[in-house]
Coordinates of C-alpha atoms in Angstrom, one line a residue:
M130 CA 193.6 -111.0 -13.1
T131 CA 192.2 -112.2 -16.2
L132 CA 189.1 -114.4 -15.7
S133 CA 188.2 -116.2 -18.9
F134 CA 186.2 -119.2 -20.7
A135 CA 188.6 -122.2 -20.9
S136 CA 189.1 -122.8 -24.3
P137 CA 186.3 -125.1 -26.2
S138 CA 188.8 -127.5 -27.6
E139 CA 189.5 -128.8 -24.5
P140 CA 187.7 -131.6 -23.2
F141 CA 184.7 -131.0 -20.7
V142 CA 181.8 -132.0 -19.1
P143 CA 178.2 -131.7 -20.2
L144 CA 176.3 -129.6 -17.3
H145 CA 172.2 -130.2 -16.7
V146 CA 171.2 -127.2 -14.9
I147 CA 168.5 -128.6 -12.8
S148 CA 165.8 -126.5 -11.1
Q149 CA 164.0 -128.2 -8.0
P150 CA 160.7 -128.7 -9.4
N151 CA 162.2 -129.8 -12.7
L152 CA 163.9 -132.5 -11.3
D153 CA 161.7 -135.4 -11.8
D154 CA 160.5 -134.3 -14.9
W155 CA 164.3 -134.1 -16.4
L156 CA 165.1 -138.1 -14.5
K157 CA 162.2 -139.3 -16.7
D158 CA 163.8 -139.0 -19.6
Q159 CA 166.9 -140.0 -18.3
P160 CA 168.1 -143.9 -17.9
S161 CA 167.5 -146.1 -14.6
H162 CA 171.2 -145.8 -14.0
I163 CA 171.5 -142.5 -13.9
A164 CA 168.3 -142.2 -11.8
S165 CA 169.6 -144.3 -9.0
W166 CA 172.7 -142.7 -9.0
V167 CA 171.0 -139.0 -8.4
E168 CA 168.7 -140.9 -5.9
A169 CA 172.0 -142.1 -3.5
N170 CA 173.6 -138.6 -3.9
G171 CA 170.9 -136.6 -2.0
F172 CA 170.9 -134.1 -5.2
T173 CA 167.6 -132.6 -5.5
G174 CA 168.4 -129.2 -7.6
A175 CA 168.5 -127.6 -5.0
M176 CA 170.8 -124.2 -5.4
G177 CA 174.2 -124.7 -4.3
Q178 CA 173.9 -128.5 -5.1
A179 CA 176.3 -130.0 -8.0
L180 CA 176.9 -133.5 -8.7
L181 CA 179.1 -135.7 -10.5
I182 CA 177.8 -139.3 -13.0
P183 CA 180.4 -141.4 -13.8
Q184 CA 180.1 -143.3 -17.0
S185 CA 180.8 -147.2 -16.6
D186 CA 184.4 -146.7 -16.1
G187 CA 184.3 -143.7 -13.7
A188 CA 185.1 -141.2 -15.9
P189 CA 182.5 -138.4 -15.6
Q190 CA 179.8 -138.9 -18.1
M191 CA 178.0 -135.6 -17.1
A192 CA 177.6 -133.3 -14.3
L193 CA 174.0 -131.7 -12.9
A194 CA 173.8 -128.4 -10.8
G195 CA 171.2 -127.1 -8.6
Y196 CA 169.4 -124.1 -9.6
G197 CA 166.9 -124.2 -6.8
K198 CA 163.2 -122.8 -7.1
S199 CA 162.4 -119.8 -8.8
S200 CA 161.4 -117.7 -5.2
K201 CA 165.3 -118.8 -3.8
R202 CA 166.9 -117.3 -7.4
T203 CA 165.2 -114.4 -7.0
R204 CA 167.3 -113.6 -3.4
K205 CA 170.4 -113.9 -5.1
R206 CA 172.6 -111.9 -8.2
F207 CA 174.1 -115.8 -9.3
P208 CA 172.5 -118.7 -8.8
L209 CA 174.5 -120.8 -11.3
A210 CA 177.8 -120.0 -9.7
A211 CA 176.8 -121.2 -6.0
A212 CA 177.0 -124.9 -8.3
A213 CA 179.8 -124.0 -9.9
E214 CA 181.8 -123.5 -6.4
T215 CA 181.0 -126.7 -5.2
L216 CA 181.8 -128.3 -8.3
R217 CA 184.6 -130.7 -8.6
K218 CA 187.9 -129.6 -10.8
G219 CA 187.6 -129.8 -14.6
T220 CA 186.2 -127.5 -17.9
Y221 CA 182.1 -128.0 -18.4
H222 CA 180.0 -127.1 -21.1
I223 CA 176.0 -126.1 -20.0
A224 CA 174.1 -128.3 -22.3
S225 CA 170.8 -127.6 -20.9
G226 CA 168.4 -125.8 -18.0
V227 CA 170.1 -122.0 -17.8
P228 CA 166.8 -119.6 -19.5
A229 CA 168.3 -117.7 -22.5
D230 CA 167.8 -114.6 -21.0
A231 CA 169.9 -115.3 -18.0
L232 CA 173.0 -116.8 -19.9
S233 CA 175.0 -114.1 -20.0
N234 CA 174.8 -112.9 -16.5
E235 CA 175.5 -116.9 -15.2
C236 CA 178.2 -116.9 -17.4
L237 CA 179.3 -114.1 -15.6
G238 CA 178.7 -115.0 -12.4
W239 CA 180.8 -118.4 -13.2
L240 CA 183.4 -116.2 -13.9
L241 CA 183.8 -114.2 -11.2
T242 CA 184.0 -117.4 -8.6
G243 CA 187.6 -117.7 -10.0
Y244 CA 188.5 -114.6 -8.1
A245 CA 190.5 -114.7 -4.9
F246 CA 192.8 -111.9 -3.8
N247 CA 196.1 -113.4 -3.9
R248 CA 198.9 -110.8 -3.2
Y249 CA 199.0 -111.8 0.5
A250 CA 198.1 -115.2 1.2
N251 CA 196.8 -117.8 -1.8
Q252 CA 193.7 -118.5 -1.4
S253 CA 191.8 -121.4 -3.8
P254 CA 188.9 -120.2 -6.0
A255 CA 186.7 -122.2 -7.5
K256 CA 188.5 -124.5 -10.0
A257 CA 185.4 -125.4 -12.2
R258 CA 185.5 -123.9 -15.6
L259 CA 183.7 -123.3 -18.3
V260 CA 182.9 -123.5 -21.9
A261 CA 181.4 -120.1 -23.6
P262 CA 178.2 -121.3 -24.6
E263 CA 176.7 -120.2 -27.8
G264 CA 174.5 -117.5 -28.2
V265 CA 176.5 -114.9 -25.4
D266 CA 179.1 -113.1 -25.9
A267 CA 182.2 -114.2 -24.4
A268 CA 184.6 -111.8 -25.2
R269 CA 182.2 -108.6 -23.1
I270 CA 181.6 -110.8 -20.6
E271 CA 185.5 -111.7 -20.4
A272 CA 185.9 -107.9 -20.1
L273 CA 183.2 -107.1 -17.6
A274 CA 184.8 -110.2 -15.2
S275 CA 188.7 -108.4 -15.9
A276 CA 187.0 -105.1 -14.8
E277 CA 185.8 -106.4 -11.6
A278 CA 188.6 -108.1 -10.3
L279 CA 190.5 -105.2 -11.3
T280 CA 188.1 -103.0 -9.3
R281 CA 187.9 -106.0 -6.2
D282 CA 191.6 -106.0 -6.5
L283 CA 192.2 -101.9 -6.1
V284 CA 189.7 -102.1 -3.1
N285 CA 190.9 -105.2 -1.3
T286 CA 194.5 -103.5 -1.3
P287 CA 195.1 -101.8 1.5
A288 CA 196.7 -98.6 2.6
S289 CA 200.0 -99.3 3.3
D290 CA 200.0 -100.6 -1.2
M291 CA 197.1 -98.6 -2.1
G292 CA 198.0 -94.6 -1.3
P293 CA 197.8 -91.6 -3.5
A294 CA 201.2 -93.0 -6.1
Q295 CA 199.9 -96.4 -5.6
L296 CA 196.2 -95.3 -7.7
Q297 CA 198.0 -93.0 -10.0
A298 CA 200.0 -96.5 -11.1
A299 CA 197.2 -98.5 -11.7
A300 CA 196.0 -96.0 -13.4
E301 CA 198.8 -95.3 -15.5
D302 CA 198.8 -99.2 -16.4
L303 CA 194.9 -99.3 -17.0
A304 CA 195.8 -96.3 -19.9
Q305 CA 199.5 -98.9 -21.5
E306 CA 196.8 -101.5 -21.5
F307 CA 194.0 -99.3 -23.8
G308 CA 196.1 -96.8 -25.0
A309 CA 194.8 -94.5 -23.5
S310 CA 197.1 -90.7 -21.8
C311 CA 197.4 -89.9 -18.3
S312 CA 198.9 -86.9 -16.4
V313 CA 198.5 -86.3 -13.1
I314 CA 198.8 -82.9 -11.1
K315 CA 200.2 -83.4 -7.5
S316 CA 201.3 -81.6 -4.3
D317 CA 201.5 -77.7 -4.4
D318 CA 200.9 -77.6 -8.8
L319 CA 197.7 -78.3 -7.2
L320 CA 197.4 -75.0 -5.9
D321 CA 199.0 -72.9 -9.3
Q322 CA 196.4 -75.3 -10.8
N323 CA 193.3 -74.1 -8.7
F324 CA 192.7 -77.4 -7.0
P325 CA 192.8 -75.9 -4.3
L326 CA 190.4 -78.2 -2.1
I327 CA 192.1 -81.9 -3.5
H328 CA 195.7 -80.0 -2.1
T329 CA 193.9 -79.1 1.5
V330 CA 192.1 -82.3 2.4
G331 CA 195.7 -84.5 1.0
R332 CA 198.5 -82.3 2.4
A333 CA 199.3 -83.5 6.2
A334 CA 199.5 -87.2 4.9
A335 CA 203.4 -88.4 3.6
Q336 CA 202.3 -89.1 -0.1
A337 CA 201.2 -86.2 -1.5
P338 CA 197.5 -85.3 -3.0
R339 CA 196.9 -85.3 -6.9
L340 CA 194.2 -85.1 -9.0
I341 CA 194.3 -88.5 -12.5
E342 CA 193.5 -87.8 -15.4
M343 CA 193.1 -90.5 -18.3
T344 CA 191.8 -89.9 -21.6
W345 CA 190.5 -92.0 -24.5
G346 CA 189.0 -92.1 -27.6
N347 CA 188.5 -89.2 -30.1
T348 CA 185.1 -90.0 -31.1
G349 CA 181.4 -89.8 -30.5
P350 CA 180.0 -88.3 -26.9
K351 CA 181.9 -86.8 -24.0
L352 CA 181.8 -88.8 -21.2
T353 CA 183.6 -88.0 -18.1
L354 CA 183.8 -90.5 -14.7
V355 CA 185.1 -89.1 -11.7
G356 CA 186.0 -91.2 -9.3
K357 CA 186.8 -90.3 -5.1
G358 CA 190.5 -91.6 -4.3
V359 CA 190.6 -91.3 -0.5
C360 CA 193.2 -94.2 -0.1
F361 CA 192.4 -93.8 3.5
D362 CA 190.2 -92.1 5.7
T363 CA 191.2 -91.8 9.6
G364 CA 188.3 -88.7 9.8
G365 CA 191.1 -86.2 10.0
L366 CA 190.9 -84.3 13.3
N367 CA 187.5 -84.9 13.4
L368 CA 189.5 -88.3 14.1
K369 CA 187.3 -91.5 13.4
P370 CA 186.6 -93.6 16.6
G371 CA 189.1 -97.2 15.5
N372 CA 185.6 -99.6 14.9
S373 CA 184.9 -96.7 12.4
M374 CA 188.3 -96.8 10.6
S375 CA 188.9 -100.5 9.9
L376 CA 187.5 -100.6 6.3
M377 CA 188.6 -97.1 5.3
K378 CA 191.5 -99.0 2.9
K379 CA 187.5 -98.8 0.9
D380 CA 187.2 -95.0 1.1
M381 CA 188.7 -94.9 -2.3
G382 CA 186.6 -97.1 -3.7
G383 CA 185.0 -95.0 -6.4
A384 CA 187.8 -94.5 -8.0
A385 CA 188.2 -98.2 -8.2
N386 CA 184.7 -98.5 -10.1
V387 CA 185.6 -95.6 -12.6
L388 CA 188.3 -97.5 -13.1
G389 CA 186.6 -100.6 -13.4
L390 CA 184.2 -98.8 -15.6
A391 CA 187.0 -97.6 -18.0
R392 CA 188.5 -100.7 -18.3
M393 CA 185.3 -102.1 -19.5
I394 CA 184.2 -99.1 -22.1
M395 CA 187.8 -99.4 -23.5
A396 CA 187.8 -102.8 -23.9
T397 CA 184.2 -103.1 -25.7
K398 CA 185.3 -100.0 -27.8
L399 CA 182.7 -98.0 -26.7
P400 CA 182.0 -95.5 -29.3
V401 CA 182.9 -92.6 -26.5
Q402 CA 185.4 -89.7 -26.0
L403 CA 186.1 -91.1 -22.6
R404 CA 188.0 -89.0 -19.6
V405 CA 188.3 -90.1 -16.3
L406 CA 189.3 -88.0 -13.0
I407 CA 190.7 -89.0 -9.8
P408 CA 191.6 -86.7 -6.9
A409 CA 193.6 -88.7 -4.8
V410 CA 194.4 -88.4 -1.2
E411 CA 195.0 -89.4 2.1
N412 CA 193.2 -87.4 4.8
S413 CA 195.3 -87.7 7.6
V414 CA 196.1 -86.0 10.9
A415 CA 199.2 -84.0 11.4
G416 CA 200.2 -80.3 12.2
N417 CA 198.8 -79.0 8.9
A418 CA 195.9 -80.9 8.5
F419 CA 192.4 -78.5 8.0
R420 CA 190.7 -77.9 11.1
P421 CA 186.9 -77.3 11.6
G422 CA 185.7 -74.0 11.3
D423 CA 187.8 -73.7 8.7
I424 CA 186.2 -71.8 5.5
L425 CA 188.1 -72.6 2.3
T426 CA 187.4 -71.6 -1.4
S427 CA 186.7 -74.2 -4.2
R428 CA 187.7 -74.1 -7.9
K429 CA 184.4 -73.1 -9.2
G430 CA 184.8 -70.1 -6.4
L431 CA 182.3 -71.3 -4.1
T432 CA 183.5 -71.6 -0.5
V433 CA 183.1 -74.2 1.9
E434 CA 182.8 -74.1 5.6
I435 CA 184.1 -77.4 7.5
N436 CA 182.6 -78.5 10.3
N437 CA 183.9 -81.8 9.6
T438 CA 186.8 -83.0 9.1
D439 CA 185.6 -86.9 8.0
A440 CA 183.0 -85.0 5.4
E441 CA 186.5 -85.0 3.1
G442 CA 185.5 -86.5 0.0
R443 CA 182.7 -83.9 -0.7
L444 CA 185.4 -81.8 -1.3
V445 CA 188.0 -83.6 -3.0
L446 CA 185.0 -84.3 -5.5
A447 CA 184.8 -81.2 -5.8
D448 CA 187.4 -79.4 -7.4
A449 CA 187.3 -82.3 -9.6
L450 CA 183.5 -82.1 -10.6
A451 CA 184.4 -78.2 -11.4
L452 CA 186.8 -78.9 -13.9
A453 CA 184.7 -81.7 -15.4
D454 CA 182.0 -79.2 -16.6
E455 CA 185.1 -76.8 -18.3
G456 CA 185.3 -79.4 -20.9
E457 CA 181.4 -79.4 -21.2
P458 CA 180.6 -83.1 -21.4
D459 CA 177.5 -85.0 -23.1
L460 CA 177.2 -86.6 -19.5
I461 CA 179.4 -86.4 -16.0
I462 CA 179.5 -89.4 -13.6
S463 CA 180.8 -89.5 -10.4
M464 CA 181.2 -92.3 -8.2
A465 CA 182.1 -91.9 -4.4
T466 CA 182.2 -94.4 -1.1
L467 CA 180.3 -90.6 0.3
T468 CA 178.1 -91.2 3.1
G469 CA 176.9 -93.9 5.8
A470 CA 173.4 -92.5 5.3
A471 CA 172.9 -94.6 1.6
R472 CA 174.1 -97.3 3.6
V473 CA 170.9 -96.7 6.2
A474 CA 168.8 -95.4 3.2
V475 CA 169.9 -99.3 1.1
G476 CA 171.6 -101.3 2.8
P477 CA 175.1 -102.6 1.0
D478 CA 173.6 -104.3 -1.5
L479 CA 171.7 -101.4 -3.6
A480 CA 173.8 -98.8 -5.7
P481 CA 172.1 -95.2 -4.9
F482 CA 172.3 -93.5 -7.3
Y483 CA 171.3 -89.0 -8.4
T484 CA 169.7 -87.9 -11.7
D485 CA 167.9 -84.9 -12.8
D486 CA 167.2 -86.9 -16.2
D487 CA 164.1 -89.1 -16.4
G488 CA 164.9 -90.9 -19.4
A489 CA 168.7 -91.4 -17.6
A490 CA 167.0 -92.9 -14.6
D491 CA 164.6 -95.3 -16.1
A492 CA 167.3 -96.3 -18.6
L493 CA 170.5 -97.0 -15.7
A494 CA 167.4 -98.9 -13.5
N495 CA 166.5 -101.5 -16.5
A496 CA 170.5 -102.0 -17.4
G497 CA 170.5 -102.9 -13.7
R498 CA 167.9 -105.5 -13.7
Q499 CA 169.7 -106.7 -17.2
S500 CA 172.8 -106.9 -15.7
A501 CA 172.8 -108.6 -11.9
D502 CA 173.7 -104.6 -10.8
P503 CA 171.1 -103.4 -9.1
V504 CA 170.8 -99.4 -8.4
W505 CA 167.9 -97.2 -6.7
R506 CA 166.6 -94.4 -7.8
M507 CA 167.2 -91.2 -4.7
P508 CA 165.8 -88.0 -5.7
F509 CA 168.0 -84.5 -5.7
H510 CA 165.3 -83.1 -2.9
E511 CA 165.8 -79.2 -3.3
P512 CA 164.2 -78.0 -0.4
Y513 CA 166.9 -79.7 1.7
E514 CA 169.1 -77.1 -0.4
A515 CA 169.0 -74.7 2.5
M516 CA 171.3 -77.4 5.0
I517 CA 173.9 -77.3 3.2
E518 CA 173.6 -73.5 3.7
P519 CA 175.1 -72.2 6.5
G520 CA 175.1 -68.0 5.7
I521 CA 179.0 -67.8 7.1
A522 CA 180.3 -69.2 3.4
D523 CA 177.7 -70.4 0.3
L524 CA 178.0 -74.2 1.4
D525 CA 178.6 -76.3 4.2
N526 CA 180.6 -79.5 4.4
A527 CA 179.2 -81.1 7.4
P528 CA 175.2 -80.7 8.0
S529 CA 174.2 -80.7 11.4
G530 CA 170.8 -82.6 12.2
G531 CA 171.9 -86.2 11.0
F532 CA 169.0 -86.3 8.7
A533 CA 169.4 -86.6 4.6
G534 CA 172.8 -87.5 4.6
S535 CA 173.2 -89.1 1.5
I536 CA 171.0 -86.1 0.0
T537 CA 172.3 -83.5 1.0
A538 CA 176.1 -84.5 0.0
A539 CA 174.8 -85.4 -3.4
L540 CA 173.0 -81.4 -3.3
F541 CA 176.7 -80.4 -2.1
L542 CA 178.3 -81.9 -5.0
R543 CA 175.2 -81.0 -7.4
R544 CA 176.9 -77.6 -7.2
F545 CA 180.0 -77.9 -8.2
V546 CA 178.5 -78.5 -12.0
G547 CA 176.6 -76.3 -14.2
D548 CA 174.9 -77.6 -17.2
S549 CA 176.3 -80.7 -17.9
R550 CA 174.2 -83.7 -17.7
Y551 CA 175.4 -85.4 -14.5
M552 CA 174.7 -89.2 -12.5
H553 CA 175.9 -89.2 -8.8
F554 CA 176.2 -92.6 -7.0
D555 CA 176.8 -93.1 -3.6
I556 CA 178.2 -96.2 -3.3
Y557 CA 179.0 -99.2 -0.8
S558 CA 182.3 -101.2 -2.9
W559 CA 182.0 -103.6 0.0
Q560 CA 180.3 -107.1 0.1
P561 CA 180.1 -108.2 3.5
S562 CA 179.8 -111.4 4.2
K563 CA 180.1 -114.5 0.7
A564 CA 178.1 -115.1 -2.0
P565 CA 178.0 -117.0 -4.8
G566 CA 179.9 -115.1 -7.5
R567 CA 180.9 -112.3 -4.8
S568 CA 184.0 -112.9 -2.5
K569 CA 184.1 -111.3 1.0
G570 CA 185.6 -107.6 0.4
G571 CA 186.2 -105.5 -2.2
L572 CA 183.1 -104.9 -5.1
G573 CA 182.2 -103.4 -8.1
Q574 CA 178.8 -101.7 -7.5
G575 CA 177.1 -99.7 -10.9
P576 CA 179.5 -99.9 -13.3
R577 CA 177.8 -103.1 -15.4
A578 CA 174.5 -100.8 -15.2
V579 CA 176.0 -98.3 -16.5
L580 CA 177.7 -99.5 -19.5
T581 CA 174.5 -101.4 -20.1
A582 CA 172.4 -97.8 -20.2
L583 CA 175.1 -96.2 -21.9
P584 CA 173.9 -96.3 -25.4
E585 CA 170.6 -95.5 -24.6
I586 CA 171.9 -92.4 -22.3
L587 CA 174.1 -91.1 -24.9
N588 CA 172.3 -92.6 -28.4
L589 CA 174.9 -93.9 -29.5

């Protein structure tokens, strides 16, 4: 889905964005009939309110959008989107009221109100369109919105139509759009080319496991993105209960997010050498499924004891991260819907991340605040390393005890990266309930923050 601004040549209605405490001051400068109309329609400037003010012939003269109180705005990422969703169909231009430092994010939120997942049933998103205000980078905002729509579409699509083959096709389509290269290793070729963990996790599924690779750009720092592409996760032989399986179509949210981030990078022509690696599998149950107690040897040579087949995401990422590290990139970023422990720690709204690089962590935290894409740093807490060392093998894929599950998973992944700078995101990639600019369902978490921070992190 392409989300874009209205053409500046279209007729538009001037839109005044009114914060609740400022309504009386704004009305003092307006003719009496406008003040009467506002009062008669109960417009108070509360967040989400919208009001059209007509001319004498009934055509709209202007529109008002409630911006609420500052204390309320801190609880929403896109406050203006709440009003945009209630405005009548038409084209609008922001005439006043949005702070300059919030304008780009509010425009992004407005565009995102136009998103709807229409593959199976037609939905009707907000019809109010926005002319890009002066002073914003309209092309960049459109690139961010379209990338977010791609991520949401991929996550929202059920596994019946988004298995490893369809995820491969989505990567190939993206590569073709931007002139990138895309290649795939699948089925037993994974064993021949030393990706044993990817093969083992995916071998029981009807669709063959595969490693998808996309490359773009030939100048600048080397950036490698690795995304978990578990297109459906039954839990394997450690079968999930039914209520835990209902959202497992989103277990490829890491792959969806790195494809969204890759789209942003390519659309904004960031001067990097981009590599995207997606191990795409389904964790299914069959006679050849891997078992609890198995000991597997990874691409890196590290052995892994399987104590729970439902901790499969870190296994497929391990082989992909080992390959990423072999390329000696300037930065590796992995994204995965990896642990329920991360949701317990920070809830669904924050994207927790791990890194040993303090400067990169600060840049990312600042970028998250700037881009309405909140992130939160978690620790690679080294005293917990012993928890992932079972003794019978080099590593344990599912330490017992139930403590620090997100941290131990991140420590596990870090074992497969050598000297390369590394950042890992343990994301949810799902919006549990509708919010301004965020429909219920698939969600991008972290890509906008990463895109904003990369120039500082990579010295671009």
